[in-house]
XYZ file of N, CA and C in Angstrom:
381
model
N 20.799 118.419 3.132
C 19.248 118.597 3.107
C 18.794 119.434 4.470
N 17.795 119.803 4.422
C 17.045 120.282 5.318
C 16.565 119.531 5.962
N 16.838 118.969 7.524
C 15.541 117.512 7.741
C 14.679 118.195 9.659
N 13.369 118.471 9.199
C 12.908 119.177 10.504
C 11.582 118.495 10.971
N 11.869 118.069 12.041
C 11.226 117.411 13.126
C 11.055 115.677 11.867
N 9.802 114.901 12.749
C 9.744 113.666 12.503
C 9.174 113.767 11.366
N 8.146 114.609 10.980
C 7.525 115.365 9.195
C 8.319 114.406 8.095
N 9.992 115.335 8.153
C 11.090 115.014 7.096
C 11.571 113.807 7.352
N 11.064 112.520 7.961
C 11.690 111.452 7.522
C 10.737 110.355 6.927
N 11.374 110.001 5.888
C 12.655 110.236 5.599
C 12.873 110.525 4.740
N 14.071 110.683 4.593
C 15.065 111.897 4.058
C 16.196 111.194 3.178
N 16.684 111.226 1.842
C 17.884 111.236 1.064
C 18.618 112.429 1.666
N 19.864 111.486 1.990
C 21.868 111.848 2.131
C 22.592 111.529 1.011
N 22.553 112.646 0.571
C 23.511 112.456 -0.353
C 25.414 112.227 -0.450
N 26.057 111.248 -0.846
C 27.195 111.064 -0.967
C 27.896 110.997 -1.845
N 28.600 111.474 -2.487
C 29.531 111.849 -3.818
C 30.711 110.713 -3.868
N 31.379 109.581 -4.023
C 32.491 108.992 -3.711
C 33.803 109.086 -4.960
N 34.272 110.514 -4.678
C 35.648 110.502 -5.538
C 36.209 109.807 -5.789
N 37.133 109.218 -5.297
C 37.255 108.028 -5.160
C 37.720 106.929 -4.080
N 38.504 105.893 -4.134
C 38.387 105.052 -3.286
C 38.557 105.042 -2.075
N 39.646 106.018 -1.457
C 39.316 106.441 -0.754
C 39.052 108.443 -0.003
N 38.149 109.138 -1.775
C 37.602 110.255 -0.708
C 36.272 110.771 -1.198
N 35.984 111.472 -0.484
C 33.915 111.520 -0.550
C 33.659 112.387 -0.410
N 32.288 113.349 -0.643
C 31.634 114.486 0.130
C 30.728 114.270 -0.178
N 30.131 114.488 1.257
C 28.801 114.966 1.117
C 28.144 115.507 2.550
N 27.462 115.770 2.911
C 26.377 117.085 3.795
C 27.798 117.249 4.561
N 28.235 117.113 5.120
C 29.647 117.133 6.854
C 29.861 118.069 5.991
N 31.494 117.753 4.546
C 31.948 118.202 4.201
C 31.209 119.682 3.785
N 30.114 118.975 3.364
C 29.241 120.787 2.461
C 28.972 121.409 3.035
N 28.795 121.472 4.295
C 28.440 122.351 5.889
C 28.796 123.046 6.320
N 30.363 121.599 6.094
C 31.377 122.461 6.875
C 32.016 123.694 6.033
N 31.815 123.194 4.959
C 33.122 124.908 3.675
C 31.567 125.652 3.418
N 30.006 125.158 3.623
C 28.993 126.560 3.761
C 29.194 127.672 5.091
N 29.960 126.839 6.135
C 30.223 126.845 7.248
C 31.398 128.246 7.521
N 32.367 127.869 6.638
C 33.927 128.991 6.852
C 33.337 129.709 5.863
N 32.853 129.837 4.480
C 32.098 130.969 3.876
C 31.461 132.132 4.623
N 30.109 130.870 5.617
C 29.016 132.403 6.130
C 30.070 133.249 7.582
N 30.880 132.224 8.303
C 31.532 132.898 8.995
C 33.214 133.587 8.818
N 33.741 132.365 7.562
C 34.643 133.844 7.519
C 36.475 133.001 8.335
N 35.692 132.186 8.560
C 37.199 131.463 9.048
C 37.475 129.609 10.064
N 37.486 128.695 9.731
C 38.316 127.428 9.582
C 37.619 127.455 10.967
N 38.471 128.000 11.993
C 37.737 127.713 13.180
C 36.300 128.326 13.635
N 36.483 129.009 13.474
C 34.858 129.453 13.448
C 33.683 129.056 12.715
N 33.918 128.294 11.701
C 33.105 126.875 10.796
C 32.732 125.912 11.817
N 34.048 125.205 12.547
C 34.640 124.096 12.871
C 33.300 124.259 14.463
N 33.555 125.415 14.611
C 32.848 125.708 16.126
C 30.844 125.625 16.104
N 31.040 126.205 15.427
C 28.969 125.930 14.417
C 29.629 124.536 14.628
N 29.564 123.899 14.278
C 29.249 122.530 14.066
C 29.533 121.482 15.091
N 29.985 121.541 16.622
C 30.822 121.153 18.023
C 31.729 120.723 17.577
N 32.719 120.892 16.373
C 34.166 119.727 16.275
C 35.840 121.457 16.893
N 36.397 120.417 16.269
C 37.629 120.881 17.447
C 38.000 121.606 15.694
N 39.170 123.420 15.803
C 39.865 123.117 14.061
C 40.628 122.424 14.217
N 41.127 121.670 14.561
C 42.548 120.229 13.353
C 40.804 120.000 13.310
N 39.932 119.154 14.095
C 39.258 118.396 12.807
C 38.515 119.444 11.638
N 38.219 120.655 11.881
C 37.670 121.269 11.255
C 38.697 121.071 9.804
N 40.348 121.489 9.782
C 40.926 121.996 9.326
C 41.554 120.617 8.524
N 41.957 119.345 9.226
C 41.509 117.873 8.511
C 41.331 117.895 7.349
N 39.359 118.246 7.828
C 38.760 117.926 7.083
C 39.152 118.575 5.497
N 39.220 120.275 6.039
C 39.584 120.975 4.778
C 40.457 120.699 4.106
N 41.829 120.339 4.866
C 42.874 119.000 3.540
C 42.622 118.169 3.072
N 41.518 117.693 4.201
C 41.310 116.078 3.186
C 40.302 116.745 1.215
N 39.252 117.760 1.836
C 38.465 118.138 0.719
C 40.276 118.598 -0.433
N 40.629 119.619 0.148
C 41.468 120.385 -1.093
C 42.295 119.453 -1.441
N 42.355 117.980 -1.437
C 43.580 116.791 -1.360
C 42.512 116.384 -2.245
N 41.518 115.794 -1.776
C 40.524 114.636 -2.727
C 40.139 115.621 -3.960
N 39.830 116.527 -3.849
C 39.070 117.084 -5.140
C 40.551 118.027 -6.675
N 41.752 118.070 -5.675
C 43.150 118.313 -6.056
C 42.873 119.350 -6.263
N 42.189 120.754 -5.826
C 41.839 122.039 -6.071
C 41.659 122.113 -4.847
N 42.243 123.660 -4.455
C 41.679 124.652 -3.596
C 40.342 124.647 -3.429
N 39.582 124.710 -2.254
C 38.183 124.624 -1.767
C 38.465 125.402 -1.152
N 39.029 125.664 0.122
C 39.101 126.968 0.945
C 40.466 127.560 0.772
N 41.302 128.758 1.626
C 42.068 129.867 0.682
C 41.975 130.302 2.574
N 43.566 129.838 2.961
C 43.375 130.640 5.031
C 43.618 132.434 4.058
N 43.793 132.899 5.093
C 44.291 134.438 4.912
C 44.913 135.092 5.475
N 46.544 134.834 5.899
C 46.572 136.107 7.560
C 46.627 137.292 6.788
N 46.587 137.423 8.196
C 47.684 139.608 8.755
C 45.511 140.316 8.975
N 46.404 140.432 8.149
C 45.131 141.711 8.786
C 44.809 142.225 10.203
N 43.030 143.177 9.470
C 42.947 144.216 11.060
C 42.690 143.145 12.403
N 41.606 141.521 11.091
C 41.519 140.668 12.649
C 41.717 139.903 12.853
N 42.789 139.767 11.519
C 43.807 138.521 12.502
C 43.853 137.215 10.973
N 43.156 137.301 9.803
C 43.023 136.407 8.802
C 41.631 135.464 9.169
N 41.712 134.102 8.620
C 40.751 133.873 8.407
C 41.167 132.869 7.565
N 39.217 132.392 6.520
C 40.027 131.347 5.117
C 39.128 131.714 4.597
N 38.748 131.334 3.427
C 37.620 132.213 2.292
C 37.596 131.052 1.500
N 36.163 131.032 0.780
C 36.635 129.553 -0.047
C 37.190 130.106 -1.761
N 37.671 129.843 -2.234
C 38.380 129.316 -3.470
C 36.954 129.887 -4.516
N 36.993 130.236 -5.464
C 35.984 130.001 -6.898
C 35.581 128.322 -7.541
N 36.560 127.922 -6.906
C 36.423 125.549 -7.121
C 35.757 125.434 -5.833
N 35.496 126.553 -4.664
C 34.782 125.603 -3.784
C 33.626 126.021 -3.668
N 33.461 127.809 -4.191
C 32.093 127.541 -4.015
C 31.032 126.683 -5.343
N 32.388 126.676 -5.731
C 31.541 126.048 -6.872
C 31.172 124.707 -6.946
N 31.925 123.939 -6.122
C 31.682 122.352 -6.010
C 30.174 122.212 -4.688
N 30.168 123.542 -3.227
C 29.081 123.821 -3.287
C 28.274 123.913 -3.951
N 27.488 124.351 -4.748
C 26.974 124.826 -5.393
C 26.487 123.443 -5.874
N 27.110 123.268 -6.982
C 26.982 121.955 -7.904
C 26.961 120.618 -6.877
N 27.002 120.733 -5.587
C 27.049 119.771 -4.796
C 25.429 119.466 -4.205
N 24.821 120.573 -3.946
C 24.035 121.266 -3.654
C 22.847 120.934 -4.607
N 23.505 121.307 -6.154
C 22.122 120.612 -6.987
C 21.808 119.094 -7.085
N 22.961 118.312 -7.331
C 22.745 116.967 -7.190
C 22.172 116.856 -6.155
N 22.455 117.306 -4.681
C 21.054 116.597 -4.140
C 19.597 117.146 -4.201
N 19.478 118.408 -4.825
C 18.086 118.812 -4.828
C 17.722 117.446 -6.510
N 18.347 118.205 -7.090
C 17.875 116.752 -7.899
C 17.955 114.884 -7.892
N 18.330 114.911 -6.812
C 18.384 113.666 -6.428
C 16.778 113.632 -5.821
N 17.145 114.298 -5.006
C 16.056 114.496 -4.294
C 14.691 114.448 -4.752
N 14.114 115.609 -5.577
C 13.649 115.578 -6.384
C 12.520 114.613 -7.347
N 14.422 113.574 -7.496
C 13.670 112.212 -8.726
C 13.213 111.981 -7.508
N 13.738 111.377 -6.207
C 13.157 109.709 -5.638
C 12.044 110.407 -4.413
N 12.054 112.342 -4.930
C 10.177 112.499 -4.343
C 8.772 111.700 -4.172
N 8.454 111.327 -4.495
C 7.082 109.471 -4.718
C 7.435 108.278 -3.517
N 8.188 108.191 -4.413
C 9.338 106.564 -3.592
C 9.783 107.251 -2.059
N 9.895 108.634 -1.684
C 10.121 109.338 -0.452
C 8.917 109.116 0.279
N 7.829 109.605 0.128
C 6.703 109.559 -0.022
C 6.143 108.924 0.436
N 6.092 107.718 -0.482
C 5.388 106.467 -0.674
C 6.010 105.356 0.609
N 7.514 105.661 1.283
C 7.804 105.078 2.476
C 7.770 105.948 3.600
N 7.371 106.851 3.768
C 6.592 108.088 4.434
C 5.525 107.260 5.357
N 4.624 106.789 3.677
C 3.055 106.763 4.443
C 3.580 104.869 4.510
N 4.307 104.128 4.210
C 4.406 102.907 4.607
C 5.056 103.122 6.028
N 5.983 103.433 6.856
C 6.138 103.825 7.170
C 5.591 104.021 8.938
N 4.121 104.910 8.728
C 3.306 105.106 9.241
C 2.038 104.526 9.651
N 2.109 103.522 9.369
C 1.390 102.635 8.704
C 1.388 101.652 9.716
N 0.766 101.467 10.058
C 0.858 100.282 11.183
C 0.846 98.578 10.056
N 1.799 97.883 11.345
C 2.364 96.032 10.073
C 0.879 95.399 10.595
N 0.468 94.616 9.548
C -0.618 93.456 10.351
C 0.406 92.046 10.722
N -0.419 91.688 11.965
C -0.123 90.603 12.081
C 0.117 89.162 10.921
N 1.053 88.738 11.149
C 1.198 87.430 10.630
C 1.021 85.857 10.591
N -0.135 85.735 11.026
C -0.944 84.651 10.719
C -0.487 82.805 10.665
N -0.357 81.973 12.458
C 0.719 80.822 11.152
C -0.340 79.362 11.661
């Protein structure tokens, strides 16, 4: 979800627990989107201020917990290779973003009410 300034708060963040040890959330999805946009795990990691090792470890974790490759490395070539999202990876990103939009839509009124409540000064309780 895009967050801009203080007017966007509060907001909803979606994390999907796939099993006891594996989860997909906004950070991993953003990494996949960056890999798709950059064509490289290292460039995607740099865009998120993370090391190549950290980015690759997250990609490896995504592939493991989903039991399908979301990212494939490409070797050789004129530009020295890179990485692409597999059809499963593209589907994973699209499905996550849809779940995120649907969840945000479902709680829109509650988030607006919470935003209003947070913006209101609290009345002192007399004893």
